């Protein structure tokens, strides 16, 4: 809006008074090509803000493209972008450009935008936290989490302030900064540790669970300490009456959140139909509540971000409410608003200021403080008999620094008389730790080696007395039913029992804390358990039907899909499982029509095949029978083993031999032999002949077992023979994933393979051209140390 007097100068800034009569306001938007002649586009605040955002994100993205090959977090790229655009580079060498792009007026707008984004970020932190993780934490987590925050924070802050007062001769304002600087660097922030573990892809590992639990305990403890310290400062600066009044109002706000807003959230959940998203009106209502809580909290004595954080903790974990809040807010907050905070911190820093001598108190915090905090994480871990490297990696994880520390420095810098040198030093310390800790942790801890097989865990090596241990993975009830039908065929007896570990897999939505629940221990999540109860019922039914010869244990894993394979591998490793059964990523209905083809599940299966600590079977279920049982006294069930040779085929044959005890199961082993006699030699052939000797003997004495051989010249013959077998009356096929290398039996098939993770024969059985209601299990033998191979590129 402009005043009526058109003779006003064109270059007046907003708020300037002309002749003492009226104001001239400059619009925040520009008319672009239709602007008045001589009008400067940078006079419009929205144009400047848009240009600033574009430059910031383009520059940060370019830097990240260069740094990501070193596995460094994006936070470093954003801080570097701020350093380049700030007084360190642009302001020093191109001051005129810097004054135009980042004027003092535009910086105020950018600063408020970062604070606004940080407010929503603290809310999302609370939403993603599962406070019930504290109740599941044991003595080890409580000990490490408490020591790593209490001792360093209390010791370093007091000593640093004493050095600042006696050695550096600081005034009260600088002493407050030293307290903030030392206390912030001694923090263990849960969201920083969670993002760090996600970046390294170890959040689902055993060490990742320990680090998350310890960080959550440390973070909530630090919140209590910081707020108690703020009340103590009120007592010193004002009076006990003021401090008690502030404490009472803060407690009243927390009680209001718990007693009023949290029941309102459950009311919203009850009004949301199952499987449907929460209405947008309810989301807007919670956003309004978030802003009101922030305003009230800031006025009653809480820092403006703690009110939203407590409100986020009150949101029930998981769908539908927490998931929709994260879905609506996470992208714009963590992808747009939050990176501005790290870039803004880099902009406010000036590396040239570090040429001057640093205060002794801050040098003490950087050196002794870091060593003490690392030691406080390392010693308790060693006392709990953790390996040296794992204990060191855990201590480093709990010293990780990131966006929370930068946000704390930025939000407090304007409140205190902070010189540029002090703020720059704080940003540089966070930058160095954010860069060094991931590199050191990656060198110390390699989760892939946790599952590498030194001990043989296969079907072939499972003793008859101990029985077979099987891990069944299920994403829905149909997956569990299909696997139970297969396990029913394995003929468990008292002499050869079957131990089944059922694992229901659920994608983590609305949280940053993955969970692994053991239902035998009565563990429960704060989210609704009705989603996994149908799967649990299937396993319980299987247990009830088999009585004593079967042991059934059920788990639930809630984790990000990209890291779900870690849960599968860990449960298999921890329970000495010999076989993992994975559901195929394609599903068919009762009419034989494919109804789903999930790329996410396919990627998950490929990762498990690469990292599993035991043998793996991918179950392809096209059967059109419904119900948990397929074996009856009157019906016959025909099983066919396609045997080409190799360790995977021998493992598939071992699984088939466990089925021959059922009177209604008819087993057929078809061996494909290359017509080239020169190939029929070597150690692998001797092992194949030894495994087939028992089958040949049984085929002569047992009418339920048959053995035959087929001569083939190349892959075309093999493909034709497999097609002919599919036309016969078989219900289940068992095949190995890989046959012997360079075998003429499969020559040429690899050129037409669609699903490399199934191997050439498994790919034929999973083909969309197959219409018969057959099932198939593609078996991979355990990968021994040094034999790791990639199943599929692109995942």
JSON list of N, CA, C and O in Angstrom, two decimals, residues 547-584:
[
{"chain": "A", "resi": 547, "resn": "UNK", "atom": "N", "xyz": [0.70, -79.68, 19.55]},
{"chain": "A", "resi": 547, "resn": "UNK", "atom": "CA", "xyz": [0.97, -80.05, 20.94]},
{"chain": "A", "resi": 547, "resn": "UNK", "atom": "C", "xyz": [2.46, -79.88, 21.28]},
{"chain": "A", "resi": 547, "resn": "UNK", "atom": "O", "xyz": [3.05, -78.86, 21.05]},
{"chain": "A", "resi": 548, "resn": "UNK", "atom": "N", "xyz": [3.09, -80.93, 21.84]},
{"chain": "A", "resi": 548, "resn": "UNK", "atom": "CA", "xyz": [4.43, -80.79, 22.42]},
{"chain": "A", "resi": 548, "resn": "UNK", "atom": "C", "xyz": [5.56, -80.79, 21.40]},
{"chain": "A", "resi": 548, "resn": "UNK", "atom": "O", "xyz": [6.66, -80.35, 21.72]},
{"chain": "A", "resi": 549, "resn": "UNK", "atom": "N", "xyz": [5.32, -81.33, 20.21]},
{"chain": "A", "resi": 549, "resn": "UNK", "atom": "CA", "xyz": [6.45, -81.45, 19.29]},
{"chain": "A", "resi": 549, "resn": "UNK", "atom": "C", "xyz": [6.85, -80.12, 18.65]},
{"chain": "A", "resi": 549, "resn": "UNK", "atom": "O", "xyz": [7.89, -80.04, 18.01]},
{"chain": "A", "resi": 550, "resn": "UNK", "atom": "N", "xyz": [6.05, -79.10, 18.80]},
{"chain": "A", "resi": 550, "resn": "UNK", "atom": "CA", "xyz": [6.37, -77.79, 18.23]},
{"chain": "A", "resi": 550, "resn": "UNK", "atom": "C", "xyz": [6.48, -76.74, 19.33]},
{"chain": "A", "resi": 550, "resn": "UNK", "atom": "O", "xyz": [5.69, -76.72, 20.26]},
{"chain": "A", "resi": 551, "resn": "UNK", "atom": "N", "xyz": [7.47, -75.90, 19.19]},
{"chain": "A", "resi": 551, "resn": "UNK", "atom": "CA", "xyz": [7.59, -74.73, 20.04]},
{"chain": "A", "resi": 551, "resn": "UNK", "atom": "C", "xyz": [7.39, -73.50, 19.16]},
{"chain": "A", "resi": 551, "resn": "UNK", "atom": "O", "xyz": [8.01, -73.37, 18.11]},
{"chain": "A", "resi": 552, "resn": "UNK", "atom": "N", "xyz": [6.53, -72.59, 19.58]},
{"chain": "A", "resi": 552, "resn": "UNK", "atom": "CA", "xyz": [6.20, -71.42, 18.79]},
{"chain": "A", "resi": 552, "resn": "UNK", "atom": "C", "xyz": [6.47, -70.16, 19.61]},
{"chain": "A", "resi": 552, "resn": "UNK", "atom": "O", "xyz": [6.01, -70.05, 20.76]},
{"chain": "A", "resi": 553, "resn": "UNK", "atom": "N", "xyz": [7.23, -69.24, 19.04]},
{"chain": "A", "resi": 553, "resn": "UNK", "atom": "CA", "xyz": [7.53, -67.95, 19.65]},
{"chain": "A", "resi": 553, "resn": "UNK", "atom": "C", "xyz": [7.17, -66.87, 18.63]},
{"chain": "A", "resi": 553, "resn": "UNK", "atom": "O", "xyz": [7.53, -66.98, 17.46]},
{"chain": "A", "resi": 554, "resn": "UNK", "atom": "N", "xyz": [6.50, -65.83, 19.09]},
{"chain": "A", "resi": 554, "resn": "UNK", "atom": "CA", "xyz": [6.01, -64.80, 18.17]},
{"chain": "A", "resi": 554, "resn": "UNK", "atom": "C", "xyz": [6.62, -63.45, 18.55]},
{"chain": "A", "resi": 554, "resn": "UNK", "atom": "O", "xyz": [6.65, -63.08, 19.74]},
{"chain": "A", "resi": 555, "resn": "UNK", "atom": "N", "xyz": [7.08, -62.73, 17.54]},
{"chain": "A", "resi": 555, "resn": "UNK", "atom": "CA", "xyz": [7.65, -61.40, 17.71]},
{"chain": "A", "resi": 555, "resn": "UNK", "atom": "C", "xyz": [6.94, -60.44, 16.76]},
{"chain": "A", "resi": 555, "resn": "UNK", "atom": "O", "xyz": [6.34, -60.84, 15.76]},
{"chain": "A", "resi": 556, "resn": "UNK", "atom": "N", "xyz": [7.04, -59.15, 17.08]},
{"chain": "A", "resi": 556, "resn": "UNK", "atom": "CA", "xyz": [6.58, -58.09, 16.18]},
{"chain": "A", "resi": 556, "resn": "UNK", "atom": "C", "xyz": [7.72, -57.10, 16.01]},
{"chain": "A", "resi": 556, "resn": "UNK", "atom": "O", "xyz": [8.29, -56.63, 17.01]},
{"chain": "A", "resi": 557, "resn": "UNK", "atom": "N", "xyz": [8.06, -56.80, 14.76]},
{"chain": "A", "resi": 557, "resn": "UNK", "atom": "CA", "xyz": [9.11, -55.82, 14.46]},
{"chain": "A", "resi": 557, "resn": "UNK", "atom": "C", "xyz": [8.46, -54.62, 13.77]},
{"chain": "A", "resi": 557, "resn": "UNK", "atom": "O", "xyz": [7.83, -54.78, 12.72]},
{"chain": "A", "resi": 558, "resn": "UNK", "atom": "N", "xyz": [8.60, -53.45, 14.37]},
{"chain": "A", "resi": 558, "resn": "UNK", "atom": "CA", "xyz": [8.09, -52.21, 13.78]},
{"chain": "A", "resi": 558, "resn": "UNK", "atom": "C", "xyz": [9.29, -51.34, 13.45]},
{"chain": "A", "resi": 558, "resn": "UNK", "atom": "O", "xyz": [9.96, -50.83, 14.35]},
{"chain": "A", "resi": 559, "resn": "UNK", "atom": "N", "xyz": [9.59, -51.20, 12.18]},
{"chain": "A", "resi": 559, "resn": "UNK", "atom": "CA", "xyz": [10.81, -50.50, 11.78]},
{"chain": "A", "resi": 559, "resn": "UNK", "atom": "C", "xyz": [10.65, -49.96, 10.37]},
{"chain": "A", "resi": 559, "resn": "UNK", "atom": "O", "xyz": [9.73, -50.35, 9.63]},
{"chain": "A", "resi": 560, "resn": "UNK", "atom": "N", "xyz": [11.55, -49.06, 9.94]},
{"chain": "A", "resi": 560, "resn": "UNK", "atom": "CA", "xyz": [11.50, -48.54, 8.57]},
{"chain": "A", "resi": 560, "resn": "UNK", "atom": "C", "xyz": [11.69, -49.65, 7.55]},
{"chain": "A", "resi": 560, "resn": "UNK", "atom": "O", "xyz": [12.52, -50.54, 7.76]},
{"chain": "A", "resi": 561, "resn": "UNK", "atom": "N", "xyz": [10.95, -49.64, 6.45]},
{"chain": "A", "resi": 561, "resn": "UNK", "atom": "CA", "xyz": [11.08, -50.73, 5.46]},
{"chain": "A", "resi": 561, "resn": "UNK", "atom": "C", "xyz": [12.51, -50.91, 4.95]},
{"chain": "A", "resi": 561, "resn": "UNK", "atom": "O", "xyz": [12.93, -52.04, 4.69]},
{"chain": "A", "resi": 562, "resn": "UNK", "atom": "N", "xyz": [13.25, -49.83, 4.82]},
{"chain": "A", "resi": 562, "resn": "UNK", "atom": "CA", "xyz": [14.61, -49.94, 4.30]},
{"chain": "A", "resi": 562, "resn": "UNK", "atom": "C", "xyz": [15.55, -50.64, 5.27]},
{"chain": "A", "resi": 562, "resn": "UNK", "atom": "O", "xyz": [16.62, -51.11, 4.86]},
{"chain": "A", "resi": 563, "resn": "UNK", "atom": "N", "xyz": [15.18, -50.69, 6.56]},
{"chain": "A", "resi": 563, "resn": "UNK", "atom": "CA", "xyz": [16.04, -51.31, 7.56]},
{"chain": "A", "resi": 563, "resn": "UNK", "atom": "C", "xyz": [15.39, -52.53, 8.21]},
{"chain": "A", "resi": 563, "resn": "UNK", "atom": "O", "xyz": [15.91, -53.06, 9.18]},
{"chain": "A", "resi": 564, "resn": "UNK", "atom": "N", "xyz": [14.28, -52.98, 7.66]},
{"chain": "A", "resi": 564, "resn": "UNK", "atom": "CA", "xyz": [13.55, -54.11, 8.25]},
{"chain": "A", "resi": 564, "resn": "UNK", "atom": "C", "xyz": [14.36, -55.41, 8.20]},
{"chain": "A", "resi": 564, "resn": "UNK", "atom": "O", "xyz": [14.18, -56.30, 9.04]},
{"chain": "A", "resi": 565, "resn": "UNK", "atom": "N", "xyz": [15.25, -55.52, 7.23]},
{"chain": "A", "resi": 565, "resn": "UNK", "atom": "CA", "xyz": [16.05, -56.74, 7.12]},
{"chain": "A", "resi": 565, "resn": "UNK", "atom": "C", "xyz": [16.94, -56.94, 8.34]},
{"chain": "A", "resi": 565, "resn": "UNK", "atom": "O", "xyz": [17.31, -58.07, 8.67]},
{"chain": "A", "resi": 566, "resn": "UNK", "atom": "N", "xyz": [17.30, -55.83, 9.02]},
{"chain": "A", "resi": 566, "resn": "UNK", "atom": "CA", "xyz": [18.13, -55.94, 10.21]},
{"chain": "A", "resi": 566, "resn": "UNK", "atom": "C", "xyz": [17.39, -56.69, 11.31]},
{"chain": "A", "resi": 566, "resn": "UNK", "atom": "O", "xyz": [17.97, -57.50, 12.03]},
{"chain": "A", "resi": 567, "resn": "UNK", "atom": "N", "xyz": [16.09, -56.41, 11.46]},
{"chain": "A", "resi": 567, "resn": "UNK", "atom": "CA", "xyz": [15.29, -57.13, 12.46]},
{"chain": "A", "resi": 567, "resn": "UNK", "atom": "C", "xyz": [15.21, -58.61, 12.14]},
{"chain": "A", "resi": 567, "resn": "UNK", "atom": "O", "xyz": [15.33, -59.46, 13.03]},
{"chain": "A", "resi": 568, "resn": "UNK", "atom": "N", "xyz": [14.99, -58.92, 10.88]},
{"chain": "A", "resi": 568, "resn": "UNK", "atom": "CA", "xyz": [14.88, -60.33, 10.47]},
{"chain": "A", "resi": 568, "resn": "UNK", "atom": "C", "xyz": [16.19, -61.06, 10.77]},
{"chain": "A", "resi": 568, "resn": "UNK", "atom": "O", "xyz": [16.20, -62.15, 11.35]},
{"chain": "A", "resi": 569, "resn": "UNK", "atom": "N", "xyz": [17.30, -60.46, 10.35]},
{"chain": "A", "resi": 569, "resn": "UNK", "atom": "CA", "xyz": [18.60, -61.10, 10.55]},
{"chain": "A", "resi": 569, "resn": "UNK", "atom": "C", "xyz": [18.94, -61.23, 12.03]},
{"chain": "A", "resi": 569, "resn": "UNK", "atom": "O", "xyz": [19.53, -62.23, 12.46]},
{"chain": "A", "resi": 570, "resn": "UNK", "atom": "N", "xyz": [18.56, -60.20, 12.81]},
{"chain": "A", "resi": 570, "resn": "UNK", "atom": "CA", "xyz": [18.90, -60.26, 14.23]},
{"chain": "A", "resi": 570, "resn": "UNK", "atom": "C", "xyz": [18.11, -61.35, 14.95]},
{"chain": "A", "resi": 570, "resn": "UNK", "atom": "O", "xyz": [18.67, -62.11, 15.75]},
{"chain": "A", "resi": 571, "resn": "UNK", "atom": "N", "xyz": [16.81, -61.46, 14.69]},
{"chain": "A", "resi": 571, "resn": "UNK", "atom": "CA", "xyz": [16.00, -62.51, 15.34]},
{"chain": "A", "resi": 571, "resn": "UNK", "atom": "C", "xyz": [16.51, -63.89, 14.93]},
{"chain": "A", "resi": 571, "resn": "UNK", "atom": "O", "xyz": [16.60, -64.80, 15.76]},
{"chain": "A", "resi": 572, "resn": "UNK", "atom": "N", "xyz": [16.86, -64.05, 13.66]},
{"chain": "A", "resi": 572, "resn": "UNK", "atom": "CA", "xyz": [17.41, -65.33, 13.20]},
{"chain": "A", "resi": 572, "resn": "UNK", "atom": "C", "xyz": [18.75, -65.63, 13.87]},
{"chain": "A", "resi": 572, "resn": "UNK", "atom": "O", "xyz": [19.01, -66.76, 14.30]},
{"chain": "A", "resi": 573, "resn": "UNK", "atom": "N", "xyz": [19.59, -64.63, 13.97]},
{"chain": "A", "resi": 573, "resn": "UNK", "atom": "CA", "xyz": [20.91, -64.82, 14.58]},
{"chain": "A", "resi": 573, "resn": "UNK", "atom": "C", "xyz": [20.79, -65.11, 16.08]},
{"chain": "A", "resi": 573, "resn": "UNK", "atom": "O", "xyz": [21.45, -66.01, 16.61]},
{"chain": "A", "resi": 574, "resn": "UNK", "atom": "N", "xyz": [19.95, -64.36, 16.77]},
{"chain": "A", "resi": 574, "resn": "UNK", "atom": "CA", "xyz": [19.82, -64.48, 18.22]},
{"chain": "A", "resi": 574, "resn": "UNK", "atom": "C", "xyz": [19.21, -65.81, 18.64]},
{"chain": "A", "resi": 574, "resn": "UNK", "atom": "O", "xyz": [19.47, -66.30, 19.74]},
{"chain": "A", "resi": 575, "resn": "UNK", "atom": "N", "xyz": [18.40, -66.42, 17.77]},
{"chain": "A", "resi": 575, "resn": "UNK", "atom": "CA", "xyz": [17.72, -67.68, 18.11]},
{"chain": "A", "resi": 575, "resn": "UNK", "atom": "C", "xyz": [18.31, -68.88, 17.38]},
{"chain": "A", "resi": 575, "resn": "UNK", "atom": "O", "xyz": [17.68, -69.96, 17.38]},
{"chain": "A", "resi": 576, "resn": "UNK", "atom": "N", "xyz": [19.47, -68.71, 16.77]},
{"chain": "A", "resi": 576, "resn": "UNK", "atom": "CA", "xyz": [20.17, -69.82, 16.09]},
{"chain": "A", "resi": 576, "resn": "UNK", "atom": "C", "xyz": [19.28, -70.54, 15.09]},
{"chain": "A", "resi": 576, "resn": "UNK", "atom": "O", "xyz": [19.20, -71.78, 15.05]},
{"chain": "A", "resi": 577, "resn": "UNK", "atom": "N", "xyz": [18.58, -69.75, 14.29]},
{"chain": "A", "resi": 577, "resn": "UNK", "atom": "CA", "xyz": [17.64, -70.30, 13.31]},
{"chain": "A", "resi": 577, "resn": "UNK", "atom": "C", "xyz": [18.41, -70.91, 12.14]},
{"chain": "A", "resi": 577, "resn": "UNK", "atom": "O", "xyz": [19.46, -70.42, 11.74]},
{"chain": "A", "resi": 578, "resn": "UNK", "atom": "N", "xyz": [17.88, -72.01, 11.58]},
{"chain": "A", "resi": 578, "resn": "UNK", "atom": "CA", "xyz": [18.50, -72.67, 10.44]},
{"chain": "A", "resi": 578, "resn": "UNK", "atom": "C", "xyz": [17.88, -72.24, 9.12]},
{"chain": "A", "resi": 578, "resn": "UNK", "atom": "O", "xyz": [18.52, -72.35, 8.07]},
{"chain": "A", "resi": 579, "resn": "UNK", "atom": "N", "xyz": [16.63, -71.77, 9.13]},
{"chain": "A", "resi": 579, "resn": "UNK", "atom": "CA", "xyz": [15.95, -71.41, 7.89]},
{"chain": "A", "resi": 579, "resn": "UNK", "atom": "C", "xyz": [15.04, -70.21, 8.13]},
{"chain": "A", "resi": 579, "resn": "UNK", "atom": "O", "xyz": [14.28, -70.17, 9.10]},
{"chain": "A", "resi": 580, "resn": "UNK", "atom": "N", "xyz": [15.15, -69.22, 7.25]},
{"chain": "A", "resi": 580, "resn": "UNK", "atom": "CA", "xyz": [14.23, -68.08, 7.24]},
{"chain": "A", "resi": 580, "resn": "UNK", "atom": "C", "xyz": [13.27, -68.25, 6.06]},
{"chain": "A", "resi": 580, "resn": "UNK", "atom": "O", "xyz": [13.72, -68.47, 4.94]},
{"chain": "A", "resi": 581, "resn": "UNK", "atom": "N", "xyz": [11.98, -68.15, 6.32]},
{"chain": "A", "resi": 581, "resn": "UNK", "atom": "CA", "xyz": [10.98, -68.24, 5.25]},
{"chain": "A", "resi": 581, "resn": "UNK", "atom": "C", "xyz": [10.45, -66.83, 4.99]},
{"chain": "A", "resi": 581, "resn": "UNK", "atom": "O", "xyz": [9.87, -66.19, 5.88]},
{"chain": "A", "resi": 582, "resn": "UNK", "atom": "N", "xyz": [10.66, -66.35, 3.77]},
{"chain": "A", "resi": 582, "resn": "UNK", "atom": "CA", "xyz": [10.22, -65.02, 3.37]},
{"chain": "A", "resi": 582, "resn": "UNK", "atom": "C", "xyz": [9.03, -65.13, 2.41]},
{"chain": "A", "resi": 582, "resn": "UNK", "atom": "O", "xyz": [9.06, -65.97, 1.50]},
{"chain": "A", "resi": 583, "resn": "UNK", "atom": "N", "xyz": [8.02, -64.31, 2.57]},
{"chain": "A", "resi": 583, "resn": "UNK", "atom": "CA", "xyz": [6.91, -64.31, 1.60]},
{"chain": "A", "resi": 583, "resn": "UNK", "atom": "C", "xyz": [7.34, -63.63, 0.30]},
{"chain": "A", "resi": 583, "resn": "UNK", "atom": "O", "xyz": [8.06, -62.62, 0.32]},
{"chain": "A", "resi": 584, "resn": "UNK", "atom": "N", "xyz": [6.92, -64.19, -0.82]},
{"chain": "A", "resi": 584, "resn": "UNK", "atom": "CA", "xyz": [7.23, -63.61, -2.12]},
{"chain": "A", "resi": 584, "resn": "UNK", "atom": "C", "xyz": [6.53, -62.27, -2.27]},
{"chain": "A", "resi": 584, "resn": "UNK", "atom": "O", "xyz": [5.46, -62.04, -1.71]}
]
